[in-house]
Short mmCIF file of C-alpha atoms and ligand atoms in Angstrom, two decimals:
data_model
loop_
_atom_site.label_atom_id
_atom_site.label_comp_id
_atom_site.label_asym_id
_atom_site.label_seq_id
_atom_site.Cartn_x
_atom_site.Cartn_y
_atom_site.Cartn_z
CA MET A 1 17.88 20.24 -28.00
CA ASP A 2 14.28 20.62 -29.05
CA ILE A 3 12.38 22.22 -26.16
CA ARG A 4 8.93 22.42 -26.45
CA ASN A 5 7.65 22.94 -23.15
CA LYS A 6 9.32 22.93 -19.62
CA PRO A 7 7.72 22.52 -16.08
CA ASP A 8 6.49 25.55 -14.43
CA LEU A 9 5.21 25.06 -10.83
CA LYS A 10 3.70 28.29 -10.58
CA GLN A 11 0.89 27.34 -13.33
CA ALA A 12 1.04 23.58 -11.41
CA ARG A 13 -0.47 25.16 -8.52
CA ARG A 14 -3.24 26.70 -10.20
CA ARG A 15 -6.60 25.06 -9.90
CA SER A 16 -9.65 26.21 -12.24
CA LYS A 17 -13.17 25.46 -11.82
CA GLN A 18 -12.86 24.30 -15.52
CA PRO A 19 -14.64 20.62 -16.26
CA ILE A 20 -12.45 17.37 -16.55
CA ILE A 21 -12.06 16.20 -20.23
CA THR A 22 -12.08 12.50 -20.49
CA LYS A 23 -10.27 11.32 -23.92
CA GLU A 24 -9.95 8.23 -25.45
CA TYR A 25 -6.44 7.37 -26.14
CA GLN A 26 -5.69 6.08 -30.17
CA SER A 27 -2.30 4.99 -31.33
CA ASN A 28 -1.06 6.82 -34.19
CA PRO A 29 -1.03 4.13 -36.73
CA THR A 30 1.75 5.50 -38.79
CA ILE A 31 4.31 4.95 -36.25
CA GLN A 32 5.54 1.03 -36.36
CA ASN A 33 8.18 -0.99 -35.99
CA LEU A 34 10.74 1.37 -33.98
CA GLY A 35 11.73 -1.18 -31.88
CA VAL A 36 12.35 -3.99 -33.98
CA GLY A 37 15.70 -6.13 -32.79
CA LYS A 38 16.17 -3.68 -30.16
CA LYS A 39 15.99 -3.98 -26.18
CA PHE A 40 14.47 -1.92 -23.69
CA LEU A 41 14.76 -1.41 -19.55
CA ILE A 42 12.22 0.56 -17.50
CA GLN A 43 13.28 1.62 -13.71
CA THR A 44 10.25 2.66 -11.49
CA HIS A 45 10.88 4.64 -8.85
CA GLY A 46 8.15 6.05 -6.28
CA CYS A 47 4.65 5.01 -5.48
CA GLN A 48 1.92 2.80 -7.30
CA ALA A 49 0.94 5.93 -9.37
CA ASN A 50 4.14 5.36 -11.20
CA GLU A 51 4.31 1.82 -11.41
CA ALA A 52 0.91 1.85 -13.36
CA ASP A 53 2.16 4.70 -15.70
CA SER A 54 5.26 2.44 -16.05
CA GLU A 55 2.87 -0.35 -17.55
CA ILE A 56 1.37 1.52 -19.83
CA LEU A 57 5.02 2.98 -21.26
CA LYS A 58 5.53 -0.55 -21.26
CA ALA A 59 2.76 -1.55 -23.66
CA MET A 60 3.64 1.33 -25.78
CA ILE A 61 7.09 0.58 -26.34
CA LEU A 62 6.21 -3.46 -26.70
CA GLU A 63 3.83 -2.48 -29.29
CA GLN A 64 6.76 -0.91 -31.08
CA GLY A 65 8.28 -4.29 -31.38
CA PHE A 66 10.98 -3.76 -28.62
CA THR A 67 12.06 -6.79 -26.15
CA GLN A 68 12.75 -6.43 -22.50
CA THR A 69 15.70 -6.95 -21.04
CA ASP A 70 17.02 -6.63 -17.44
CA LYS A 71 20.77 -5.35 -18.35
CA VAL A 72 21.60 -1.85 -18.96
CA GLU A 73 24.47 -2.70 -20.98
CA ASP A 74 22.25 -4.87 -23.48
CA ALA A 75 19.33 -1.94 -23.53
CA ASP A 76 18.73 0.31 -26.88
CA LEU A 77 16.33 2.21 -24.61
CA ILE A 78 16.22 3.03 -20.96
CA LEU A 79 13.33 4.78 -19.37
CA ILE A 80 13.69 6.00 -15.88
CA ASN A 81 10.17 6.83 -14.11
CA THR A 82 11.10 9.11 -11.51
CA CYS A 83 9.94 10.15 -8.17
CA ALA A 84 10.16 13.62 -6.70
CA VAL A 85 8.62 13.00 -3.41
CA ARG A 86 11.86 13.45 -1.16
CA GLU A 87 15.67 14.46 -2.39
CA THR A 88 16.66 10.85 -1.08
CA ALA A 89 14.60 9.51 -4.35
CA GLU A 90 15.76 12.39 -6.67
CA ASN A 91 19.33 11.56 -5.65
CA LYS A 92 19.15 7.96 -6.85
CA VAL A 93 17.76 9.14 -10.09
CA PHE A 94 20.68 11.38 -10.89
CA GLY A 95 23.28 8.74 -9.66
CA GLU A 96 21.85 6.46 -12.06
CA LEU A 97 22.08 9.13 -14.84
CA GLY A 98 25.53 9.99 -14.06
CA ARG A 99 26.28 5.98 -14.38
CA LEU A 100 24.61 6.05 -17.90
CA LYS A 101 26.58 9.03 -19.21
CA SER A 102 29.37 6.41 -19.76
CA LEU A 103 27.30 3.86 -21.18
CA LYS A 104 25.90 6.22 -23.67
CA LYS A 105 29.68 6.85 -24.84
CA ILE A 106 29.77 3.38 -25.89
CA ASN A 107 26.76 3.14 -27.21
CA PRO A 108 25.49 6.49 -28.70
CA ASP A 109 22.23 5.12 -30.23
CA MET A 110 20.79 4.10 -26.88
CA ILE A 111 17.71 6.17 -25.90
CA LEU A 112 17.62 7.48 -22.35
CA VAL A 113 14.15 8.83 -21.17
CA VAL A 114 13.41 10.62 -18.06
CA ALA A 115 9.74 10.31 -17.38
CA GLY A 116 7.50 10.77 -14.08
CA CYS A 117 7.02 13.49 -11.49
CA MET A 118 10.98 14.73 -11.27
CA SER A 119 10.53 15.68 -15.14
CA GLN A 120 7.56 17.93 -13.69
CA GLU A 121 10.28 20.12 -11.61
CA GLU A 122 11.76 22.97 -12.85
CA ALA A 123 15.05 22.48 -11.27
CA THR A 124 15.31 18.64 -12.54
CA VAL A 125 14.64 20.02 -16.35
CA GLU A 126 17.51 23.00 -15.68
CA ARG A 127 19.89 20.34 -14.17
CA ILE A 128 19.50 17.75 -17.17
CA LEU A 129 19.94 20.74 -19.62
CA THR A 130 23.40 21.68 -17.95
CA LYS A 131 24.68 18.52 -16.28
CA TYR A 132 23.10 15.63 -18.10
CA LYS A 133 22.85 16.61 -21.74
CA HIS A 134 23.01 12.75 -22.78
CA VAL A 135 19.25 12.66 -21.57
CA ASP A 136 17.02 12.23 -25.08
CA ILE A 137 13.53 12.76 -23.97
CA VAL A 138 12.26 14.41 -20.98
CA LEU A 139 8.48 13.49 -20.49
CA GLY A 140 5.96 14.83 -17.94
CA THR A 141 3.04 12.84 -16.31
CA HIS A 142 0.29 14.51 -18.05
CA ASN A 143 1.66 14.09 -21.91
CA ILE A 144 2.49 9.84 -21.54
CA PRO A 145 -0.21 9.05 -24.07
CA GLU A 146 2.34 11.17 -26.50
CA PHE A 147 5.50 8.96 -25.65
CA THR A 148 5.15 6.64 -29.03
CA ASN A 149 5.19 10.51 -31.01
CA TYR A 150 8.29 11.43 -29.27
CA LEU A 151 10.08 8.13 -29.41
CA ASN A 152 9.59 8.31 -32.95
CA TYR A 153 10.66 11.76 -33.71
CA VAL A 154 13.99 11.40 -31.19
CA MET A 155 15.00 8.40 -33.43
CA VAL A 156 13.78 9.62 -37.08
CA GLU A 157 15.06 13.07 -36.39
CA LYS A 158 18.15 12.22 -34.26
CA LYS A 159 17.34 14.96 -32.05
CA LYS A 160 16.72 15.68 -28.31
CA MET A 161 13.68 16.78 -26.78
CA ILE A 162 11.81 17.94 -23.66
CA GLU A 163 8.03 18.38 -23.41
CA VAL A 164 6.79 18.81 -19.86
CA VAL A 165 3.41 20.46 -19.75
CA SER A 166 2.18 22.10 -16.31
CA GLU A 167 -1.74 21.81 -17.01
CA GLU A 168 -4.21 20.58 -14.06
CA GLY A 169 -4.65 17.57 -16.27
CA THR A 170 -7.17 15.48 -18.61
CA ILE A 171 -8.43 11.79 -18.19
CA PHE A 172 -6.91 9.48 -20.77
CA GLU A 173 -9.13 6.16 -21.26
CA HIS A 174 -8.24 3.47 -23.04
CA LEU A 175 -4.48 3.56 -22.68
CA PRO A 176 -2.51 0.11 -23.44
CA LYS A 177 -1.36 -1.45 -20.32
CA ALA A 178 1.57 -4.30 -20.10
CA ARG A 179 0.60 -5.38 -16.58
CA ASP A 180 3.61 -7.15 -14.43
CA SER A 181 1.47 -9.61 -12.81
CA ARG A 182 -0.85 -12.02 -14.05
CA PHE A 183 -3.20 -12.24 -10.77
CA LYS A 184 -2.64 -8.50 -9.16
CA ALA A 185 -3.66 -5.57 -11.03
CA TRP A 186 -3.37 -1.83 -10.38
CA VAL A 187 -6.61 0.03 -11.42
CA ASN A 188 -6.23 4.07 -11.03
CA ILE A 189 -9.50 5.64 -10.03
CA MET A 190 -8.35 9.09 -9.70
CA TYR A 191 -5.53 11.02 -10.75
CA GLY A 192 -3.88 13.97 -9.24
CA CYS A 193 -4.02 15.67 -5.69
CA ASP A 194 -6.12 18.67 -4.46
CA GLU A 195 -5.00 18.49 -0.58
CA PHE A 196 -1.77 20.62 -0.52
CA CYS A 197 0.02 19.15 2.36
CA THR A 198 2.21 22.24 2.84
CA TYR A 199 5.55 19.74 2.49
CA CYS A 200 4.39 17.74 -0.68
CA ILE A 201 5.04 18.23 -4.00
CA VAL A 202 2.71 15.57 -5.33
CA PRO A 203 -0.35 18.40 -6.30
CA TYR A 204 2.38 19.99 -8.70
CA THR A 205 3.52 17.14 -10.41
CA ARG A 206 0.28 15.42 -10.85
CA GLY A 207 -2.24 18.02 -11.30
CA LYS A 208 -5.53 18.48 -10.41
CA GLU A 209 -7.52 16.00 -8.53
CA ARG A 210 -9.75 13.99 -11.21
CA SER A 211 -11.92 11.10 -11.01
CA ARG A 212 -12.36 8.33 -13.60
CA ARG A 213 -16.01 7.75 -14.76
CA LYS A 214 -17.38 4.76 -13.11
CA GLU A 215 -18.00 3.31 -16.07
CA TYR A 216 -14.76 3.03 -17.50
CA ILE A 217 -13.27 1.53 -13.88
CA ILE A 218 -16.12 -1.00 -13.95
CA LYS A 219 -15.71 -2.06 -17.45
CA GLU A 220 -11.76 -2.34 -16.77
CA VAL A 221 -12.34 -4.67 -13.33
CA LYS A 222 -14.82 -6.75 -15.45
CA THR A 223 -12.13 -7.57 -17.84
CA LEU A 224 -9.46 -8.05 -15.07
CA VAL A 225 -12.47 -10.66 -13.39
CA GLU A 226 -12.65 -12.47 -16.87
CA MET A 227 -8.97 -12.74 -17.56
CA GLY A 228 -8.78 -14.65 -14.19
CA TYR A 229 -7.39 -11.71 -11.98
CA GLN A 230 -7.43 -12.04 -8.21
CA GLU A 231 -6.88 -9.05 -6.63
CA ILE A 232 -7.07 -5.25 -7.55
CA THR A 233 -5.61 -2.29 -5.71
CA LEU A 234 -7.72 0.90 -6.30
CA LEU A 235 -5.45 3.66 -6.66
CA GLY A 236 -5.53 7.20 -6.02
CA GLN A 237 -3.73 9.90 -3.87
CA ASN A 238 -6.88 10.08 -1.76
CA VAL A 239 -9.24 8.04 -2.65
CA ASN A 240 -11.78 8.66 -0.11
CA SER A 241 -12.70 12.05 -2.16
CA TYR A 242 -13.32 9.83 -5.55
CA GLY A 243 -16.69 11.42 -7.27
CA LEU A 244 -16.56 14.64 -5.13
CA ASP A 245 -15.69 16.35 -8.36
CA PHE A 246 -18.14 14.84 -10.45
CA GLU A 247 -20.95 17.56 -10.92
CA GLY A 248 -24.64 17.14 -10.09
CA GLU A 249 -23.87 13.40 -9.18
CA ASP A 250 -23.84 11.63 -5.78
CA TYR A 251 -21.22 8.74 -6.15
CA SER A 252 -18.77 8.23 -3.43
CA PHE A 253 -15.94 6.05 -2.72
CA ALA A 254 -18.19 3.85 -0.87
CA ASP A 255 -20.60 3.69 -3.82
CA LEU A 256 -17.56 2.48 -6.49
CA LEU A 257 -16.38 0.15 -3.86
CA ARG A 258 -19.77 -1.69 -3.59
CA ASP A 259 -20.23 -1.80 -7.28
CA LEU A 260 -16.80 -3.33 -7.70
CA SER A 261 -17.25 -5.89 -4.87
CA ASP A 262 -20.53 -7.11 -7.00
CA LEU A 263 -18.26 -8.25 -9.89
CA LYS A 264 -16.83 -10.95 -7.72
CA ILE A 265 -12.91 -10.29 -7.81
CA PRO A 266 -11.67 -11.95 -4.85
CA ARG A 267 -9.48 -9.42 -3.58
CA ILE A 268 -10.38 -5.13 -3.49
CA ARG A 269 -7.24 -3.24 -2.00
CA PHE A 270 -7.16 0.46 -2.12
CA THR A 271 -4.52 3.20 -1.63
CA THR A 272 -4.37 5.83 -0.08
CA SER A 273 -6.98 7.04 2.04
CA HIS A 274 -6.73 10.72 3.58
CA PRO A 275 -8.12 10.18 7.32
CA LYS A 276 -10.49 13.57 6.71
CA ASP A 277 -12.79 12.26 4.32
CA PHE A 278 -13.06 8.60 5.71
CA SER A 279 -16.82 8.00 5.75
CA ASP A 280 -18.79 6.03 8.48
CA ASP A 281 -20.42 4.57 4.89
CA LEU A 282 -16.90 3.47 3.99
CA ILE A 283 -15.86 1.96 7.00
CA ASP A 284 -19.51 -0.30 6.66
CA VAL A 285 -18.84 -1.45 3.12
CA ILE A 286 -15.10 -2.54 4.17
CA ALA A 287 -16.84 -4.66 7.34
CA LEU A 288 -19.36 -5.95 5.35
CA ARG A 289 -17.87 -6.79 1.84
CA GLU A 290 -15.91 -10.18 2.09
CA ASN A 291 -13.41 -9.62 -1.15
CA VAL A 292 -12.94 -5.81 0.38
CA MET A 293 -9.61 -6.58 2.52
CA PRO A 294 -9.66 -5.30 6.20
CA HIS A 295 -6.13 -3.66 5.39
CA ILE A 296 -6.35 0.52 5.86
CA HIS A 297 -3.14 2.33 4.99
CA LEU A 298 -4.51 5.70 6.59
CA PRO A 299 -1.18 7.82 6.94
CA VAL A 300 -1.23 10.37 9.70
CA GLN A 301 2.09 12.25 9.32
CA SER A 302 2.11 13.55 12.73
CA GLY A 303 0.30 12.98 16.31
CA SER A 304 0.91 16.69 16.95
CA ASN A 305 -2.01 19.34 16.60
CA PRO A 306 -0.01 22.38 15.87
CA VAL A 307 2.19 20.49 13.28
CA LEU A 308 -0.79 18.91 11.50
CA LYS A 309 -2.13 22.38 11.10
CA LYS A 310 1.25 23.63 9.81
CA MET A 311 1.29 20.46 7.53
CA ASN A 312 -2.33 21.47 6.26
CA ARG A 313 -3.79 18.23 7.10
CA LYS A 314 -7.11 19.33 7.92
CA TYR A 315 -7.42 16.91 11.52
CA THR A 316 -6.61 16.76 14.71
CA LYS A 317 -5.15 13.86 16.65
CA GLU A 318 -8.00 13.32 18.40
CA GLN A 319 -10.09 13.14 15.21
CA TYR A 320 -7.61 10.70 14.06
CA LEU A 321 -7.82 8.60 17.03
CA ASP A 322 -11.49 8.68 16.91
CA LEU A 323 -11.44 7.59 13.19
CA VAL A 324 -9.28 4.63 14.37
CA ASP A 325 -11.97 3.69 17.18
CA ARG A 326 -14.46 4.10 14.89
CA ILE A 327 -12.60 1.56 12.43
CA TYR A 328 -11.95 -1.09 14.95
CA LYS A 329 -15.19 -1.19 16.33
CA LYS A 330 -16.87 -2.16 12.88
CA ILE A 331 -13.94 -4.07 11.68
CA PRO A 332 -12.31 -5.58 14.94
CA ASP A 333 -9.25 -7.42 12.84
CA ALA A 334 -9.04 -4.50 10.80
CA SER A 335 -4.94 -4.20 10.33
CA ILE A 336 -4.13 -0.22 9.86
CA THR A 337 -0.84 0.90 8.67
CA THR A 338 0.47 4.39 8.09
CA ASP A 339 2.75 7.21 7.11
CA ILE A 340 4.78 9.31 9.49
CA ILE A 341 7.27 12.40 8.88
CA VAL A 342 9.31 13.39 11.44
CA GLY A 343 11.41 16.19 11.55
CA PHE A 344 9.20 18.74 9.96
CA PRO A 345 10.47 22.66 10.15
CA THR A 346 8.54 23.64 13.56
CA GLU A 347 8.56 19.86 15.35
CA THR A 348 9.49 20.25 18.96
CA GLU A 349 10.62 17.08 21.04
CA ALA A 350 7.23 17.69 22.85
CA ASP A 351 5.32 17.28 19.23
CA PHE A 352 7.52 14.38 18.34
CA GLN A 353 6.14 12.95 21.58
CA GLU A 354 2.77 13.56 20.44
CA THR A 355 3.53 11.33 17.43
CA MET A 356 4.74 8.47 19.73
CA ASP A 357 1.91 8.76 22.01
CA LEU A 358 -0.56 8.53 18.84
CA VAL A 359 1.42 5.54 16.96
CA ARG A 360 1.13 3.57 20.63
CA GLN A 361 -2.98 4.25 20.67
CA ALA A 362 -3.67 3.95 17.40
CA LYS A 363 -1.80 0.12 17.39
CA PHE A 364 -0.31 0.48 13.93
CA GLU A 365 0.44 -2.76 12.35
CA GLY A 366 3.24 -1.13 10.18
CA ALA A 367 4.33 2.51 8.73
CA TYR A 368 6.39 4.37 6.56
CA THR A 369 8.58 6.67 8.36
CA PHE A 370 10.46 9.51 6.64
CA VAL A 371 12.74 12.26 7.72
CA TYR A 372 11.24 15.59 6.41
CA SER A 373 12.59 16.42 3.02
CA PRO A 374 11.80 20.22 1.37
CA ARG A 375 10.45 20.24 -1.70
CA LYS A 376 11.37 23.41 -3.71
CA GLY A 377 8.13 25.13 -4.37
CA THR A 378 6.19 23.96 -2.02
CA PRO A 379 5.19 26.34 1.28
CA ALA A 380 6.79 24.36 3.97
CA ALA A 381 10.23 24.72 2.00
CA LYS A 382 10.08 28.55 3.17
CA TYR A 383 9.48 27.39 6.88
CA GLU A 384 12.03 27.89 9.13
CA THR A 385 13.45 24.83 10.54
CA THR A 386 14.08 24.41 14.27
CA VAL A 387 15.09 20.67 13.91
CA THR A 388 18.91 19.88 13.06
CA ASN A 389 19.36 16.80 10.85
CA GLN A 390 20.89 14.71 13.84
CA GLU A 391 17.42 15.47 16.23
CA ALA A 392 15.49 14.40 12.76
CA LYS A 393 17.55 11.16 12.46
CA GLY A 394 17.34 10.31 16.53
CA ARG A 395 13.41 10.67 16.23
CA LEU A 396 13.12 8.55 13.22
CA TYR A 397 15.38 6.01 15.23
CA ARG A 398 13.26 5.96 18.28
CA LEU A 399 9.77 6.27 16.03
CA ASN A 400 11.20 3.01 14.21
CA GLU A 401 11.43 0.95 17.22
CA LEU A 402 8.11 1.70 18.11
CA VAL A 403 6.65 0.86 15.22
CA ASN A 404 8.85 -2.23 14.69
CA GLU A 405 7.04 -3.56 17.59
CA GLY A 406 3.72 -2.74 15.82
CA TYR A 407 4.70 -4.86 13.05
CA LEU A 408 5.82 -8.02 15.32
CA GLN A 409 2.37 -7.57 17.44
CA GLY A 410 0.35 -7.25 14.01
CA ASN A 411 1.97 -10.77 12.99
CA ILE A 412 1.77 -12.59 16.71
CA ARG A 413 -2.16 -12.43 16.33
CA PHE A 414 -1.83 -15.01 13.29
CA LYS A 415 0.55 -17.65 15.21
CA ASP A 416 -1.44 -21.01 14.62
CA LYS A 417 -4.27 -19.48 12.65
CA ILE A 418 -5.12 -20.33 8.92
CA VAL A 419 -5.04 -17.59 6.78
CA LYS A 420 -5.66 -17.12 3.13
CA VAL A 421 -2.52 -16.31 0.92
CA LEU A 422 -2.35 -15.23 -2.74
CA VAL A 423 0.92 -17.10 -3.62
CA GLU A 424 2.74 -14.93 -6.06
CA GLY A 425 5.87 -16.84 -6.58
CA LEU A 426 9.02 -18.34 -5.15
CA SER A 427 10.28 -16.38 -1.92
CA LYS A 428 13.21 -13.91 -2.63
CA THR A 429 15.21 -15.28 -0.07
CA LYS A 430 14.53 -19.24 0.32
CA ASP A 431 14.93 -21.93 -2.10
CA ASN A 432 11.81 -23.94 -2.55
CA VAL A 433 9.67 -21.82 -0.55
CA PHE A 434 7.19 -19.51 -2.18
CA SER A 435 5.84 -16.22 -0.85
CA GLY A 436 2.59 -14.00 -0.81
CA TYR A 437 0.03 -12.00 1.20
CA THR A 438 -2.77 -12.42 3.23
CA GLU A 439 -6.00 -10.71 3.55
CA HIS A 440 -4.37 -8.34 6.14
CA ASN A 441 -1.59 -7.50 3.90
CA LYS A 442 0.98 -9.71 5.72
CA LEU A 443 4.07 -11.35 4.14
CA VAL A 444 3.77 -15.12 4.56
CA ASN A 445 6.39 -17.62 3.26
CA VAL A 446 5.02 -21.11 2.38
CA LYS A 447 6.05 -24.53 1.35
CA CYS A 448 3.75 -25.05 -1.60
CA THR A 449 4.24 -25.95 -5.06
CA GLU A 450 4.36 -24.15 -8.07
CA ALA A 451 0.95 -25.42 -8.82
CA SER A 452 -0.41 -22.68 -6.21
CA VAL A 453 1.09 -19.80 -7.91
CA GLY A 454 -1.53 -17.21 -8.56
CA LYS A 455 -4.33 -18.83 -6.70
CA ILE A 456 -5.44 -18.17 -3.19
CA ILE A 457 -4.70 -21.13 -0.60
CA PRO A 458 -5.35 -21.43 3.04
CA VAL A 459 -2.14 -21.85 5.18
CA LYS A 460 -1.48 -22.60 8.58
CA ILE A 461 0.81 -20.04 10.34
CA THR A 462 3.72 -21.82 12.12
CA LYS A 463 6.59 -19.15 12.71
CA VAL A 464 5.77 -15.58 13.48
CA LYS A 465 8.85 -12.84 12.74
CA THR A 466 8.77 -9.14 12.98
CA TRP A 467 8.50 -8.86 8.98
CA SER A 468 7.00 -12.20 7.75
CA LEU A 469 5.47 -15.30 8.70
CA ASP A 470 6.00 -18.73 7.93
CA GLY A 471 3.36 -21.61 7.28
CA GLU A 472 2.53 -24.52 5.83
CA PRO A 473 -0.43 -25.08 3.00
CA VAL A 474 -3.68 -26.83 4.57
CA GLU A 475 -6.20 -29.35 2.98
CA GLU A 476 -9.72 -27.69 2.66
CA ASN A 477 -12.03 -30.41 3.90
CA LYS A 478 -14.82 -28.89 1.74
N1 SAH B 501 -1.17 10.84 -1.06
C1 SAH B 501 -0.33 9.97 0.08
C2 SAH B 501 0.66 9.94 -0.22
C3 SAH B 501 1.65 10.48 -1.45
S1 SAH B 501 3.49 10.31 -0.66
C4 SAH B 501 -1.13 10.15 1.19
O1 SAH B 501 -1.35 11.31 1.45
O2 SAH B 501 -1.51 9.43 2.03
C5 SAH B 501 3.58 9.30 0.44
C6 SAH B 501 3.88 9.76 1.70
O3 SAH B 501 5.31 10.18 1.46
C7 SAH B 501 3.47 10.60 2.45
O4 SAH B 501 2.15 10.07 3.07
C8 SAH B 501 4.16 11.03 3.48
O5 SAH B 501 4.48 10.62 4.70
C9 SAH B 501 5.26 10.96 2.46
N2 SAH B 501 6.02 12.36 2.24
C10 SAH B 501 5.28 13.33 1.18
N3 SAH B 501 6.15 14.47 1.13
C11 SAH B 501 7.29 14.23 1.88
C12 SAH B 501 8.28 15.27 2.07
N4 SAH B 501 8.60 16.45 1.51
N5 SAH B 501 9.41 14.83 3.32
C13 SAH B 501 9.29 13.62 3.99
N6 SAH B 501 8.24 12.83 3.44
C14 SAH B 501 7.21 13.40 2.56
FE1 SF4 B 502 0.86 15.08 -0.94
FE2 SF4 B 502 -1.28 15.40 1.05
FE3 SF4 B 502 -1.90 14.89 -1.51
FE4 SF4 B 502 -0.97 13.02 -0.29
S1 SF4 B 502 -2.79 14.16 0.51
S2 SF4 B 502 -0.38 13.45 -2.21
S3 SF4 B 502 0.53 13.85 1.18
S4 SF4 B 502 -0.54 16.75 -0.74
FE1 F3S B 503 6.54 10.14 -6.04
FE2 F3S B 503 5.32 10.95 -8.06
FE3 F3S B 503 4.51 8.86 -6.41
S1 F3S B 503 6.29 12.33 -6.64
S2 F3S B 503 5.15 9.11 -4.52
S3 F3S B 503 6.00 8.95 -7.77
S4 F3S B 503 2.81 10.56 -7.36
#
């Protein structure tokens, strides 16, 4: 095992005043055809940041001549892009690594790569070194651009290697991308996170918050428009703080949205917004620009002020509800969704009731709900907990009942209405039915034809369910 660099959470916590460096990626011309006649498979866990990274890694793999397979038994290269946000996510990966051990015995030349946020954790790397020695490459989130070099090294030298750097991070432009969709694209606008919510590992695994220069983003979106893309989703852990790191320049997320909206891409989405920097200017842009979608994912995490304070979220329940109010005033049909954690170490039943009350008042149309999972290296992992596992699960259950009611109410308002659906492909559950999403991000099953795939079509909603809508295409009379 060639251990070049191991993760270091202490170092990953550091934030210096060093300016952010942008580098332009260039592939190494001496490495070619590593994968001719070979097959690969990528498994992606976690958030959209990982999905976007997987599209880069996939492009690098395709450049070497590998072809894609969906069967692990056929793969000569398996890359697992991991998520460290909760223990359950990590257990899934360790389970998969365990299963792949026997496959590696049958096919010793198969190359197994662990990439993503788990690689940035000291504990993961130690566990791989002791129990999962069949892993060939451990690659961190900051050195993705080096992946082809590592692959070449491992394939030629027949060695295993670990390279994970815990730096604050550089921005790489001109990275290759093999996008999974022909009409929907992820566009990173920033990397990293400086919020340090006390429960969260992301600031350690993704480094310092750093915004991409607007010129590069605009150029990327212009190219997507030319290629016929219908929808872009702007990505960042906290898109509202976009540009705050530009020195001597006053260019905000709202300004970026205005500039991108001018490029006439039919749909712009963004995720995620931290409530603390959601400006009125931003609300205005969403309200006024037709191609900026009226769906806002606005993680609240808790409705209790003492818990929010312990979480280091930097807003109160009242401030959050006031923001939601201002959004509904200017965008009356806005669909707001959220993330909520239950069972945070200090959360009492009364705190939990504050969360339930906030959910009722905010009229969320959806929420990702989680039981708190301690993450080694974060401040909250050291807090003494007063919540039993059973209590946390009970809270999650009660919360989900309420949240599901919000999903249903959010769908009911579209009954008999005509909505615009970007048709993505055949529905996963029914034959001869296609599915796609509305402007408000509602899943719709439509009886249309293959010809509508990749297009935005008007659909009349005929049936409403909790998780989806059914509809029929309507002729436009224009
Ligand atoms: N940057 C995004 C969220 C990234 S993580 C934001 O702040 O909105 C996605 C979600 O996972 C978080 O919103 C939070 O609800 C949840 N999460 C993060 N750390 C967690 C932990 N330790 N235990 C349980 N849920 C967690
Ligand atoms: Fe984690 Fe908070 Fe940053 Fe989101 S804003 S990634 S929850 S630290
Ligand atoms: Fe998971 Fe990393 Fe995203 S921890 S949620 S994949 S930033």
